[in-house]
Structure formats: structure tokens, C-alpha cells
Amino acid sequence: MTNQPAIAPETELALNLQGAACPTPIRQRGQVVMGHGSGGKLSADLIRQLFLPSFDNPALRAGDDAAVVTPPPGHRLALSTDSHVVWPLFFPGGDIGRLAVCGTVNDLAMMGAIPTYLTASFILEEGLELELLTRVVVSMQAAAAEAGVQIVAGDTKVVQRGKADGLYINTAGVGFIPEGVTINGAQARPSDVVILSGSIGDHGIAVLEARGELGFETAVTSDAAPLHQLVAAMLAVSNQVHVLRDPTRGGVASTLNEIAQQSQVGILLQEKAIPVRPPSMRRAKCWASTPVHCQRGQVVGDCRP
Amino acid sequence: MTNQPAIAPETELALNLQGAACPTPIRQRGQVVMGHGSGGKLSADLIRQLFLPSFDNPALRAGDDAAVVTPPPGHRLALSTDSHVVWPLFFPGGDIGRLAVCGTVNDLAMMGAIPTYLTASFILEEGLELELLTRVVVSMQAAAAEAGVQIVAGDTKVVQRGKADGLYINTAGVGFIPEGVTINGAQARPSDVVILSGSIGDHGIAVLEARGELGFETAVTSDAAPLHQLVAAMLAVSNQVHVLRDPTRGGVASTLNEIAQQSQVGILLQEKAIPVRPPSMRRAKCWASTPVHCQRGQVVGDCRP
């Protein structure tokens, strides 16, 4: 289930977590047991020893059934959710925790919203190493800090061994859309141009290779990252941004198909104009796919030229 | 995985869904396949044929990366999340879909918030009968209508056979807290009284019996229900409601423990004053538990007398 060496229950770990910024050192021993999802003492221990010190903020610390926050006046709300079931849990350039934060942050940013609050819900498989969960949680907090969002509410469930694949993470997000910003899939117009923010295909290839599904090794790493600052920079210089999308599972091709349907327009692509880094292109060709179908971490922008 | 008879792929079903209020008849055939989570055509079909007609509302219909809604001015936001992994998926008085809606609605209501928007994210096991998924979705929409909330954003992932238990559902919720309402776990004060809204233990016993873990049958049914109207009625007649909780996994005992810790108070219970319906009491005794530990669907209120 994990690629970590087994840890005997009751062995205390002092983790050396590079890049972690936890207010207190996190020590987690042993494995996830059903009681961690019971709502009783073990659940409370997990919250107090792992989630609270990692995600610390006033709304979460209150420990109530829901987090209470104050929205800025005059803004609309953007709401999004995404469950993450990636395997392997760690891959070159990222992990399920980083994906879970970036995915929802980017869904909010693509509406022109300022991503602000996340909820995080964990479905843990009995027997999961707590040290592995800790690494994922620390990665989530690092990504949340990078994205400028707070994880204000959470939930943990445990399922029996064999009823999950290590862990699944759901994040839901709230962002605030300033007055005057209207960006959505129905805004594309004839004569708009499509802009890609960078080379495509790297995330999908990195995960496939980490799975061993391509049968050889490469130096391709995932480029999953929060894109809110890129969006903010675009909006600061142009009020002609019509559509933004973060291509995920279906890649750039599916993303543009969706936009074409929503806006009732046709979109013409020039294959040679699509940036693909050579290693990803080679890998995609070996895998009988095209990079436009395997993508994450880049913005597709649709703007008036 | 399910307690439904197997349905051959490609057999078209015309479902007779009692209580369903779908704008178009839902027909789902066959089983969930990996492609339903691909972000491609099968994903789009599932959204268009099942989720959209069931949950229909303008924010969801827009089909963007995030739903856009306008909050009422002067309200704070309550944010909550809950993943649901109950087995069996259907039990006397409810199902995983009804639980997924009521759980998050009630978490919001317990802060004095008006539950308004939900997100819903599904983790589906490859091979799940689409007819069963349809029943769950229809039940969610019925519960959402009962609770007065809209399901405005969603996500679907599919995991390989044996990597889930049929389906898991995450819901996250947004509620709006009117000015002047301050209800949370830290507000309990000496001389407050604890009020239970009804008899306890029924949901937990109903699920345990549906699992066959008690070894005999009973007429106990789950009382999982949206509690926002009960809360609204309480707040309409009193400004002395300090704490509200919807006891879930840990039951009334764990819930009161949490409140005692958050508010730094002691709470004295009189066992005879706690309402337990005779069937649940008998079942809980047979199971060597006490009903205060197995509960859902009732409010624990903490008010000045």
C-alpha cells in the first residue's frame, strides 16, 4: 500500500521534514487503526497531534462543527470541491497532499476568485503508516502557505484494510470574486486567442512513470502548483480575460472541448504552437498518447488579443 | 459490494424512484467503469444524465471549475466538511446519500448558520451498479430539498475494484450566520442546562443491525434528518442558546466531553433523564454499549434556563 518501510507499532518517530513549518514538532508512531476514525479519543489525538499543529489557524483551532469566517464585503463566492485518489501517493515533483491543495486552489483561481479557505477531509485505510500521513499533511500545509489559503475545517474517516488505496483526500474551497470580474467557460468569443501558460504533459507523464506503467525511468517531474498569482498578474494587466481553466484529468484537449461547448464557439489549435518539453513528448509518444491529453499545472487562458 | 441484484451491462433501466423529483427521467445502465472518472466523455455523460438533472440549479448548470454564488450582506460564513463511508449503503430509515447531506447541513446549523450551499464529491468503486448510484443521488437531492440547500459543485473519481466499499461521498457546506448569533462549543457556562431534542441511539443501532453485527432483527430505524428548522425555531424564541451539537460518531457522551473541554466546564448527566426508545435500549444493552455512545440526528442544546 505504501512505498515506505514498515514501522513497528509503538516506535516513536522524530521526523525530519524538510521544508515543514510546524509550530510544534510532529511525532506520529505506528499505523492508522479504525479508532482514528471513531470520533473518540484516538480521533482527538490525531487532530491535536497532527492536523492542528500543521494547519493551525483560529477558525480550525476553535474546534467546532463548522469553521466561522468573515467574508470581504461586496465579493461573490466561488465554491469548488475535488477528491484526490492518485497512486502512487508520492511522485517526482509532488504528492497527493500537494495535489489536493493545488487542485482546489486552482479551480477557484480559474473563476477569477481569490482562493482563501479550504476544507480537508481524509479517508484513511487501516494500516496506513502515520509517518506517511504526516508527510502528506506537511506537504498540504506547505502548499496551502504557498497558495495563501487556510485549511479551516476537516474530517477524518478510517476504512478497513483493503477498502481504500492508502488514503484519499477531498478538499473543498472558498474564494472571493472581486466586483467586476466575470470569468467563466461561457465567455469565449470569436477572435479570442488561446494562451497556454507553459509546457504541457509533465504532471501526467510523471505520475504514469512513477506507477511504472511506461516501463522506463525519466527525469520528468510534476509541475502541479498553485496558479492564483499567475491569474492575479494576468487580471492586473488586462480586463479582457474571458475564460481560464486549469487542465486536469482530460488534459488541454478535453478542456478546450468543454470551453467550445460552453461558449458555443469553435477553437482551432496549431499543434506546433503547443509547448511540450522534449522528455514529456518522448514519453507520451511511447505511450501512444499525445501530450494535449495528459496535463496539469498550467493555465489555459482565453483572451481578446 | 451491493445488496442489489446484478444488472447486466447495457440493460436499460427505467427506475421507479419513489419520492424522486427529477426534472427528467433518469435512466442509468450497467456499472461504473474507470472511464467515468477520466474527465472525458463518460464523465461528461454521467454529469449530464445523472448529476445535473438530479441536483439542477443555475450555479451547477454553468459547468465551470467552481460555482459562483452571491452571499447575503452582513453575514459571516460557516464552512464544514464530512466524508461518509457508511456500510451498508442503505439501512432502515436512510442511506449514505441522505447521511451525506444531513451531516453537513447539521454541522452548519449547529453554528446558528442557515445552511445554503453544498458541494458533493463521489469516490466510486469500479463495478458499482449505476442504478444504485442513482438511488443514492436521488436520495441526496430529496434530503437537499428537505434542508433547503443547493448542491452547486461536484466531483467524481473512480477507483479500481477493491479500492473502495461501493462508494464514498464527501460533502462540504457553506452556511450564512446572521449578525448577533454566536453559538459555539466554548459558550457553555455554569448553570446552563443540557437539552436533548429527542430519543438517542436509533441511527447507530439501525446501522449496526443492518450490518448484521447484532445477530438479530429489529424495527429500529435511523432518525438522520436535517435539523436546521429545529435550530431556527429555537433561535426564534431564545437568545440564550449557547452551544448546539449534532452528536455523530462518538455519541452524546463524546459530544458533551468536547463541549466540557472547549468551555472549561463540568457537565452532570442524569442517566434516567436521557430519552432512549425501548428497542434501542434493548439493542444497545445486548451489544454491551450504552445509547449515549451511539447516536445521530438529535440536537444537544446548551442553554441558560
GROMACS .gro file of N, CA and C in nm, chain A residues 36-40 43 61-71 75-85 106-108 110-111 117-123 152-160 162-165 168-170 172 174 176-177 183-186 244-246 249-250 254 258 262, chain B residues 36-40 43 61-71 75-85 106-108 110-111 117-123 152-160 162-165 168-170 172 174 176-177 183-186 244-246 249-250 254 258 262:
model
  432
   36HIS      N    1  -0.897   0.566   1.493
   36HIS     CA    2  -0.864   0.702   1.450
   36HIS      C    3  -0.982   0.769   1.379
   37GLY      N    4  -1.080   0.689   1.339
   37GLY     CA    5  -1.198   0.747   1.273
   37GLY      C    6  -1.323   0.738   1.358
   38SER      N    7  -1.305   0.706   1.486
   38SER     CA    8  -1.421   0.676   1.570
   38SER      C    9  -1.492   0.800   1.623
   39GLY      N   10  -1.425   0.913   1.617
   39GLY     CA   11  -1.480   1.031   1.682
   39GLY      C   12  -1.449   1.036   1.830
   40GLY      N   13  -1.373   0.939   1.879
   40GLY     CA   14  -1.339   0.934   2.021
   40GLY      C   15  -1.198   0.982   2.048
   43SER      N   16  -0.926   0.973   1.764
   43SER     CA   17  -0.953   1.080   1.667
   43SER      C   18  -0.904   1.214   1.722
   61ARG      N   19  -0.876   2.605   1.503
   61ARG     CA   20  -0.845   2.585   1.645
   61ARG      C   21  -0.971   2.589   1.731
   62ALA      N   22  -1.074   2.661   1.687
   62ALA     CA   23  -1.198   2.670   1.765
   62ALA      C   24  -1.259   2.531   1.788
   63GLY      N   25  -1.236   2.439   1.695
   63GLY     CA   26  -1.278   2.300   1.717
   63GLY      C   27  -1.427   2.278   1.713
   64ASP      N   28  -1.500   2.360   1.638
   64ASP     CA   29  -1.645   2.345   1.633
   64ASP      C   30  -1.688   2.261   1.512
   65ASP      N   31  -1.820   2.240   1.499
   65ASP     CA   32  -1.871   2.158   1.389
   65ASP      C   33  -1.847   2.222   1.254
   66ALA      N   34  -1.835   2.355   1.252
   66ALA     CA   35  -1.806   2.426   1.127
   66ALA      C   36  -1.715   2.544   1.160
   67ALA      N   37  -1.632   2.583   1.065
   67ALA     CA   38  -1.546   2.700   1.083
   67ALA      C   39  -1.627   2.826   1.055
   68VAL      N   40  -1.599   2.931   1.129
   68VAL     CA   41  -1.668   3.058   1.107
   68VAL      C   42  -1.568   3.161   1.059
   69VAL      N   43  -1.596   3.221   0.944
   69VAL     CA   44  -1.506   3.321   0.887
   69VAL      C   45  -1.590   3.438   0.836
   70THR      N   46  -1.523   3.553   0.820
   70THR     CA   47  -1.593   3.673   0.775
   70THR      C   48  -1.555   3.705   0.631
   71PRO      N   49  -1.652   3.708   0.540
   71PRO     CA   50  -1.618   3.735   0.400
   71PRO      C   51  -1.596   3.885   0.379
   75HIS      N   52  -1.806   4.096  -0.236
   75HIS     CA   53  -1.750   3.991  -0.320
   75HIS      C   54  -1.852   3.878  -0.338
   76ARG      N   55  -1.849   3.815  -0.454
   76ARG     CA   56  -1.922   3.690  -0.470
   76ARG      C   57  -1.834   3.574  -0.420
   77LEU      N   58  -1.899   3.460  -0.397
   77LEU     CA   59  -1.826   3.341  -0.351
   77LEU      C   60  -1.805   3.246  -0.468
   78ALA      N   61  -1.685   3.190  -0.475
   78ALA     CA   62  -1.660   3.076  -0.563
   78ALA      C   63  -1.645   2.953  -0.474
   79LEU      N   64  -1.714   2.845  -0.509
   79LEU     CA   65  -1.712   2.721  -0.431
   79LEU      C   66  -1.671   2.605  -0.520
   80SER      N   67  -1.580   2.523  -0.470
   80SER     CA   68  -1.532   2.412  -0.551
   80SER      C   69  -1.497   2.292  -0.464
   81THR      N   70  -1.494   2.174  -0.523
   81THR     CA   71  -1.454   2.055  -0.449
   81THR      C   72  -1.382   1.958  -0.542
   82ASP      N   73  -1.294   1.880  -0.486
   82ASP     CA   74  -1.218   1.783  -0.564
   82ASP      C   75  -1.171   1.673  -0.469
   83SER      N   76  -1.197   1.549  -0.507
   83SER     CA   77  -1.140   1.436  -0.431
   83SER      C   78  -1.019   1.384  -0.505
   84HIS      N   79  -0.919   1.343  -0.430
   84HIS     CA   80  -0.792   1.302  -0.490
   84HIS      C   81  -0.762   1.158  -0.454
   85VAL      N   82  -0.737   1.078  -0.558
   85VAL     CA   83  -0.720   0.934  -0.540
   85VAL      C   84  -0.595   0.887  -0.614
  106ASN      N   85  -0.668   2.607  -0.757
  106ASN     CA   86  -0.670   2.647  -0.898
  106ASN      C   87  -0.811   2.652  -0.954
  107ASP      N   88  -0.898   2.561  -0.910
  107ASP     CA   89  -1.037   2.568  -0.955
  107ASP      C   90  -1.100   2.702  -0.916
  108LEU      N   91  -1.064   2.753  -0.799
  108LEU     CA   92  -1.115   2.883  -0.755
  108LEU      C   93  -1.051   2.996  -0.836
  110MET      N   94  -0.943   2.993  -1.127
  110MET     CA   95  -0.988   2.995  -1.267
  110MET      C   96  -1.119   3.072  -1.285
  111MET      N   97  -1.187   3.105  -1.175
  111MET     CA   98  -1.306   3.189  -1.183
  111MET      C   99  -1.272   3.335  -1.153
  117TYR      N  100  -1.009   2.997   0.167
  117TYR     CA  101  -1.030   2.893   0.268
  117TYR      C  102  -1.047   2.756   0.203
  118LEU      N  103  -0.988   2.656   0.265
  118LEU     CA  104  -1.010   2.517   0.222
  118LEU      C  105  -1.065   2.436   0.338
  119THR      N  106  -1.142   2.334   0.304
  119THR     CA  107  -1.169   2.226   0.399
  119THR      C  108  -1.092   2.104   0.349
  120ALA      N  109  -1.056   2.015   0.440
  120ALA     CA  110  -0.981   1.895   0.401
  120ALA      C  111  -1.041   1.774   0.471
  121SER      N  112  -1.072   1.672   0.394
  121SER     CA  113  -1.131   1.552   0.451
  121SER      C  114  -1.051   1.430   0.406
  122PHE      N  115  -1.013   1.348   0.503
  122PHE     CA  116  -0.925   1.234   0.477
  122PHE      C  117  -1.002   1.102   0.493
  123ILE      N  118  -0.990   1.016   0.394
  123ILE     CA  119  -1.034   0.878   0.409
  123ILE      C  120  -0.907   0.794   0.416
  152VAL      N  121  -0.944   2.541   0.716
  152VAL     CA  122  -1.019   2.584   0.834
  152VAL      C  123  -1.111   2.477   0.890
  153ALA      N  124  -1.136   2.370   0.815
  153ALA     CA  125  -1.225   2.265   0.866
  153ALA      C  126  -1.179   2.133   0.809
  154GLY      N  127  -1.201   2.026   0.884
  154GLY     CA  128  -1.153   1.897   0.838
  154GLY      C  129  -1.236   1.783   0.891
  155ASP      N  130  -1.201   1.665   0.843
  155ASP     CA  131  -1.274   1.545   0.881
  155ASP      C  132  -1.183   1.426   0.851
  156THR      N  133  -1.190   1.324   0.936
  156THR     CA  134  -1.111   1.203   0.912
  156THR      C  135  -1.199   1.081   0.927
  157LYS      N  136  -1.198   0.995   0.827
  157LYS     CA  137  -1.263   0.866   0.839
  157LYS      C  138  -1.160   0.757   0.815
  158VAL      N  139  -1.180   0.643   0.878
  158VAL     CA  140  -1.092   0.529   0.856
  158VAL      C  141  -1.176   0.414   0.800
  159VAL      N  142  -1.128   0.353   0.693
  159VAL     CA  143  -1.196   0.235   0.636
  159VAL      C  144  -1.106   0.113   0.654
  160GLN      N  145  -1.168  -0.004   0.653
  160GLN     CA  146  -1.094  -0.127   0.678
  160GLN      C  147  -0.986  -0.150   0.573
  162GLY      N  148  -0.786  -0.269   0.282
  162GLY     CA  149  -0.835  -0.319   0.154
  162GLY      C  150  -0.956  -0.244   0.101
  163LYS      N  151  -1.003  -0.140   0.173
  163LYS     CA  152  -1.119  -0.063   0.126
  163LYS      C  153  -1.080   0.077   0.079
  164ALA      N  154  -0.950   0.102   0.064
  164ALA     CA  155  -0.901   0.228   0.005
  164ALA      C  156  -0.762   0.198  -0.047
  165ASP      N  157  -0.693   0.301  -0.096
  165ASP     CA  158  -0.560   0.279  -0.153
  165ASP      C  159  -0.461   0.367  -0.077
  168TYR      N  160  -0.729   0.874   0.063
  168TYR     CA  161  -0.794   0.963  -0.032
  168TYR      C  162  -0.814   1.097   0.040
  169ILE      N  163  -0.800   1.204  -0.034
  169ILE     CA  164  -0.817   1.337   0.026
  169ILE      C  165  -0.919   1.416  -0.056
  170ASN      N  166  -1.020   1.468   0.012
  170ASN     CA  167  -1.107   1.566  -0.050
  170ASN      C  168  -1.075   1.704   0.002
  172ALA      N  169  -1.238   2.102  -0.034
  172ALA     CA  170  -1.337   2.195  -0.091
  172ALA      C  171  -1.284   2.334  -0.061
  174VAL      N  172  -1.324   2.781  -0.079
  174VAL     CA  173  -1.400   2.905  -0.091
  174VAL      C  174  -1.306   3.015  -0.136
  176PHE      N  175  -1.305   3.437  -0.306
  176PHE     CA  176  -1.387   3.558  -0.316
  176PHE      C  177  -1.359   3.628  -0.448
  177ILE      N  178  -1.465   3.657  -0.522
  177ILE     CA  179  -1.453   3.718  -0.655
  177ILE      C  180  -1.480   3.868  -0.643
  183ILE      N  181  -1.535   3.578  -1.519
  183ILE     CA  182  -1.455   3.483  -1.597
  183ILE      C  183  -1.520   3.347  -1.584
  184ASN      N  184  -1.564   3.291  -1.695
  184ASN     CA  185  -1.618   3.155  -1.690
  184ASN      C  186  -1.618   3.095  -1.829
  185GLY      N  187  -1.653   2.969  -1.836
  185GLY     CA  188  -1.640   2.893  -1.960
  185GLY      C  189  -1.730   2.939  -2.073
  186ALA      N  190  -1.830   3.022  -2.042
  186ALA     CA  191  -1.925   3.066  -2.146
  186ALA      C  192  -1.884   3.199  -2.208
  244LEU      N  193  -1.069   3.107  -1.805
  244LEU     CA  194  -0.945   3.048  -1.752
  244LEU      C  195  -0.976   2.904  -1.714
  245ARG      N  196  -0.885   2.815  -1.740
  245ARG     CA  197  -0.902   2.676  -1.699
  245ARG      C  198  -0.766   2.616  -1.662
  246ASP      N  199  -0.771   2.528  -1.566
  246ASP     CA  200  -0.654   2.451  -1.524
  246ASP      C  201  -0.676   2.309  -1.574
  249ARG      N  202  -0.764   1.614  -1.549
  249ARG     CA  203  -0.766   1.476  -1.599
  249ARG      C  204  -0.771   1.463  -1.750
  250GLY      N  205  -0.858   1.539  -1.813
  250GLY     CA  206  -0.874   1.521  -1.958
  250GLY      C  207  -0.773   1.596  -2.041
  254SER      N  208  -0.952   1.801  -2.371
  254SER     CA  209  -1.085   1.798  -2.310
  254SER      C  210  -1.125   1.936  -2.260
  258GLU      N  211  -1.458   2.148  -2.365
  258GLU     CA  212  -1.558   2.198  -2.272
  258GLU      C  213  -1.587   2.346  -2.297
  262GLN      N  214  -1.936   2.518  -2.393
  262GLN     CA  215  -2.000   2.616  -2.305
  262GLN      C  216  -2.022   2.750  -2.377
  341HIS      N  217  -1.558   0.657  -1.618
  341HIS     CA  218  -1.649   0.754  -1.556
  341HIS      C  219  -1.573   0.856  -1.471
  342GLY      N  220  -1.447   0.827  -1.437
  342GLY     CA  221  -1.367   0.921  -1.360
  342GLY      C  222  -1.256   0.985  -1.441
  343SER      N  223  -1.261   0.969  -1.573
  343SER     CA  224  -1.148   1.012  -1.656
  343SER      C  225  -1.147   1.160  -1.688
  344GLY      N  226  -1.259   1.226  -1.667
  344GLY     CA  227  -1.270   1.364  -1.710
  344GLY      C  228  -1.304   1.376  -1.857
  345GLY      N  229  -1.328   1.265  -1.922
  345GLY     CA  230  -1.360   1.265  -2.065
  345GLY      C  231  -1.509   1.246  -2.090
  348SER      N  232  -1.733   1.067  -1.821
  348SER     CA  233  -1.756   1.159  -1.707
  348SER      C  234  -1.863   1.259  -1.742
  366ARG      N  235  -2.531   2.424  -1.315
  366ARG     CA  236  -2.556   2.414  -1.459
  366ARG      C  237  -2.449   2.488  -1.538
  367ALA      N  238  -2.391   2.594  -1.480
  367ALA     CA  239  -2.289   2.671  -1.550
  367ALA      C  240  -2.172   2.582  -1.593
  368GLY      N  241  -2.144   2.477  -1.514
  368GLY     CA  242  -2.044   2.379  -1.555
  368GLY      C  243  -1.902   2.429  -1.551
  369ASP      N  244  -1.872   2.523  -1.460
  369ASP     CA  245  -1.736   2.576  -1.451
  369ASP      C  246  -1.656   2.504  -1.343
  370ASP      N  247  -1.529   2.547  -1.329
  370ASP     CA  248  -1.441   2.482  -1.232
  370ASP      C  249  -1.487   2.506  -1.088
  371ALA      N  250  -1.560   2.615  -1.067
  371ALA     CA  251  -1.614   2.644  -0.934
  371ALA      C  252  -1.750   2.710  -0.952
  372ALA      N  253  -1.838   2.691  -0.854
  372ALA     CA  254  -1.970   2.754  -0.859
  372ALA      C  255  -1.956   2.898  -0.808
  373VAL      N  256  -2.034   2.986  -0.865
  373VAL     CA  257  -2.031   3.127  -0.821
  373VAL      C  258  -2.167   3.162  -0.762
  374VAL      N  259  -2.167   3.210  -0.639
  374VAL     CA  260  -2.291   3.246  -0.570
  374VAL      C  261  -2.271   3.379  -0.498
  375THR      N  262  -2.380   3.443  -0.467
  375THR     CA  263  -2.374   3.574  -0.402
  375THR      C  264  -2.418   3.561  -0.256
  376PRO      N  265  -2.330   3.594  -0.162
  376PRO     CA  266  -2.368   3.581  -0.021
  376PRO      C  267  -2.456   3.698   0.022
  380HIS      N  268  -2.345   3.885   0.671
  380HIS     CA  269  -2.342   3.754   0.735
  380HIS      C  270  -2.199   3.702   0.738
  381ARG      N  271  -2.167   3.629   0.843
  381ARG     CA  272  -2.043   3.551   0.841
  381ARG      C  273  -2.069   3.417   0.771
  382LEU      N  274  -1.958   3.353   0.733
  382LEU     CA  275  -1.969   3.223   0.668
  382LEU      C  276  -1.939   3.111   0.767
  383ALA      N  277  -2.017   3.004   0.760
  383ALA     CA  278  -1.981   2.880   0.829
  383ALA      C  279  -1.941   2.779   0.722
  384LEU      N  280  -1.828   2.713   0.742
  384LEU     CA  281  -1.775   2.616   0.645
  384LEU      C  282  -1.754   2.482   0.714
  385SER      N  283  -1.797   2.375   0.648
  385SER     CA  284  -1.786   2.244   0.710
  385SER      C  285  -1.765   2.137   0.604
  386THR      N  286  -1.707   2.024   0.644
  386THR     CA  287  -1.689   1.912   0.552
  386THR      C  288  -1.705   1.781   0.626
  387ASP      N  289  -1.747   1.679   0.553
  387ASP     CA  290  -1.766   1.548   0.613
  387ASP      C  291  -1.761   1.443   0.501
  388SER      N  292  -1.677   1.342   0.519
  388SER     CA  293  -1.677   1.230   0.426
  388SER      C  294  -1.758   1.117   0.487
  389HIS      N  295  -1.830   1.045   0.401
  389HIS     CA  296  -1.920   0.941   0.450
  389HIS      C  297  -1.880   0.807   0.391
  390VAL      N  298  -1.861   0.710   0.480
  390VAL     CA  299  -1.809   0.579   0.439
  390VAL      C  300  -1.894   0.468   0.500
  411ASN      N  301  -2.629   1.976   0.911
  411ASN     CA  302  -2.640   1.990   1.056
  411ASN      C  303  -2.515   2.052   1.118
  412ASP      N  304  -2.399   2.021   1.063
  412ASP     CA  305  -2.277   2.085   1.113
  412ASP      C  306  -2.288   2.237   1.099
  413LEU      N  307  -2.346   2.282   0.989
  413LEU     CA  308  -2.364   2.426   0.968
  413LEU      C  309  -2.470   2.482   1.063
  415MET      N  310  -2.554   2.383   1.346
  415MET     CA  311  -2.509   2.385   1.486
  415MET      C  312  -2.428   2.510   1.520
  416MET      N  313  -2.389   2.588   1.420
  416MET     CA  314  -2.323   2.716   1.445
  416MET      C  315  -2.424   2.830   1.437
  422TYR      N  316  -2.549   2.620   0.071
  422TYR     CA  317  -2.485   2.555  -0.045
  422TYR      C  318  -2.404   2.433   0.000
  423LEU      N  319  -2.411   2.327  -0.080
  423LEU     CA  320  -2.326   2.210  -0.058
  423LEU      C  321  -2.243   2.182  -0.183
  424THR      N  322  -2.125   2.127  -0.163
  424THR     CA  323  -2.054   2.059  -0.271
  424THR      C  324  -2.064   1.909  -0.243
  425ALA      N  325  -2.057   1.829  -0.348
  425ALA     CA  326  -2.066   1.683  -0.331
  425ALA      C  327  -1.959   1.617  -0.417
  426SER      N  328  -1.881   1.532  -0.355
  426SER     CA  329  -1.775   1.463  -0.428
  426SER      C  330  -1.787   1.313  -0.405
  427PHE      N  331  -1.785   1.239  -0.515
  427PHE     CA  332  -1.808   1.095  -0.509
  427PHE      C  333  -1.680   1.019  -0.542
  428ILE      N  334  -1.646   0.922  -0.459
  428ILE     CA  335  -1.543   0.825  -0.493
  428ILE      C  336  -1.615   0.693  -0.519
  457VAL      N  337  -2.414   2.276  -0.544
  457VAL     CA  338  -2.371   2.367  -0.651
  457VAL      C  339  -2.241   2.326  -0.720
  458ALA      N  340  -2.167   2.234  -0.661
  458ALA     CA  341  -2.041   2.192  -0.723
  458ALA      C  342  -2.018   2.046  -0.689
  459GLY      N  343  -1.951   1.975  -0.779
  459GLY     CA  344  -1.931   1.833  -0.754
  459GLY      C  345  -1.808   1.780  -0.822
  460ASP      N  346  -1.780   1.655  -0.794
  460ASP     CA  347  -1.661   1.589  -0.848
  460ASP      C  348  -1.685   1.439  -0.840
  461THR      N  349  -1.634   1.368  -0.938
  461THR     CA  350  -1.646   1.222  -0.936
  461THR      C  351  -1.511   1.159  -0.967
  462LYS      N  352  -1.468   1.068  -0.882
  462LYS     CA  353  -1.350   0.988  -0.910
  462LYS      C  354  -1.390   0.841  -0.908
  463VAL      N  355  -1.322   0.761  -0.987
  463VAL     CA  356  -1.346   0.617  -0.986
  463VAL      C  357  -1.216   0.548  -0.946
  464VAL      N  358  -1.224   0.456  -0.851
  464VAL     CA  359  -1.108   0.377  -0.811
  464VAL      C  360  -1.130   0.232  -0.851
  465GLN      N  361  -1.020   0.160  -0.865
  465GLN     CA  362  -1.029   0.022  -0.912
  465GLN      C  363  -1.109  -0.065  -0.815
  467GLY      N  364  -1.218  -0.308  -0.554
  467GLY     CA  365  -1.146  -0.348  -0.434
  467GLY      C  366  -1.073  -0.234  -0.366
  468LYS      N  367  -1.083  -0.110  -0.419
  468LYS     CA  368  -1.015   0.004  -0.357
  468LYS      C  369  -1.114   0.100  -0.291
  469ALA      N  370  -1.239   0.058  -0.276
  469ALA     CA  371  -1.339   0.135  -0.202
  469ALA      C  372  -1.446   0.036  -0.159
  470ASP      N  373  -1.552   0.085  -0.096
  470ASP     CA  374  -1.657  -0.004  -0.049
  470ASP      C  375  -1.788   0.037  -0.116
  473TYR      N  376  -1.797   0.625  -0.165
  473TYR     CA  377  -1.778   0.718  -0.054
  473TYR      C  378  -1.825   0.854  -0.103
  474ILE      N  379  -1.885   0.930  -0.015
  474ILE     CA  380  -1.934   1.064  -0.053
  474ILE      C  381  -1.878   1.168   0.043
  475ASN      N  382  -1.816   1.271  -0.012
  475ASN     CA  383  -1.781   1.387   0.069
  475ASN      C  384  -1.879   1.499   0.036
  477ALA      N  385  -1.918   1.918   0.139
  477ALA     CA  386  -1.873   2.035   0.214
  477ALA      C  387  -1.986   2.135   0.206
  479VAL      N  388  -2.160   2.541   0.294
  479VAL     CA  389  -2.150   2.682   0.327
  479VAL      C  390  -2.283   2.727   0.385
  481PHE      N  391  -2.473   3.067   0.618
  481PHE     CA  392  -2.459   3.209   0.649
  481PHE      C  393  -2.511   3.236   0.790
  482ILE      N  394  -2.427   3.299   0.871
  482ILE     CA  395  -2.462   3.326   1.011
  482ILE      C  396  -2.509   3.471   1.023
  488ILE      N  397  -2.289   3.110   1.846
  488ILE     CA  398  -2.313   2.979   1.905
  488ILE      C  399  -2.192   2.894   1.873
  489ASN      N  400  -2.123   2.848   1.976
  489ASN     CA  401  -2.011   2.755   1.953
  489ASN      C  402  -1.978   2.681   2.081
  490GLY      N  403  -1.887   2.586   2.070
  490GLY     CA  404  -1.858   2.495   2.180
  490GLY      C  405  -1.796   2.560   2.302
  491ALA      N  406  -1.747   2.682   2.288
  491ALA     CA  407  -1.681   2.749   2.400
  491ALA      C  408  -1.775   2.838   2.480
  549LEU      N  409  -2.469   2.436   2.037
  549LEU     CA  410  -2.552   2.335   1.972
  549LEU      C  411  -2.459   2.230   1.914
  550ARG      N  412  -2.496   2.105   1.923
  550ARG     CA  413  -2.417   1.999   1.861
  550ARG      C  414  -2.510   1.890   1.810
  551ASP      N  415  -2.469   1.828   1.702
  551ASP     CA  416  -2.539   1.714   1.645
  551ASP      C  417  -2.450   1.593   1.671
  554ARG      N  418  -2.049   1.034   1.543
  554ARG     CA  419  -1.979   0.908   1.571
  554ARG      C  420  -1.962   0.875   1.718
  555GLY      N  421  -1.919   0.973   1.796
  555GLY     CA  422  -1.890   0.944   1.936
  555GLY      C  423  -2.011   0.948   2.026
  559SER      N  424  -1.936   1.159   2.391
  559SER     CA  425  -1.820   1.228   2.335
  559SER      C  426  -1.851   1.375   2.308
  563GLU      N  427  -1.653   1.698   2.458
  563GLU     CA  428  -1.591   1.805   2.377
  563GLU      C  429  -1.634   1.942   2.426
  567GLN      N  430  -1.403   2.240   2.560
  567GLN     CA  431  -1.396   2.369   2.490
  567GLN      C  432  -1.438   2.484   2.582
   0.00000   0.00000   0.00000
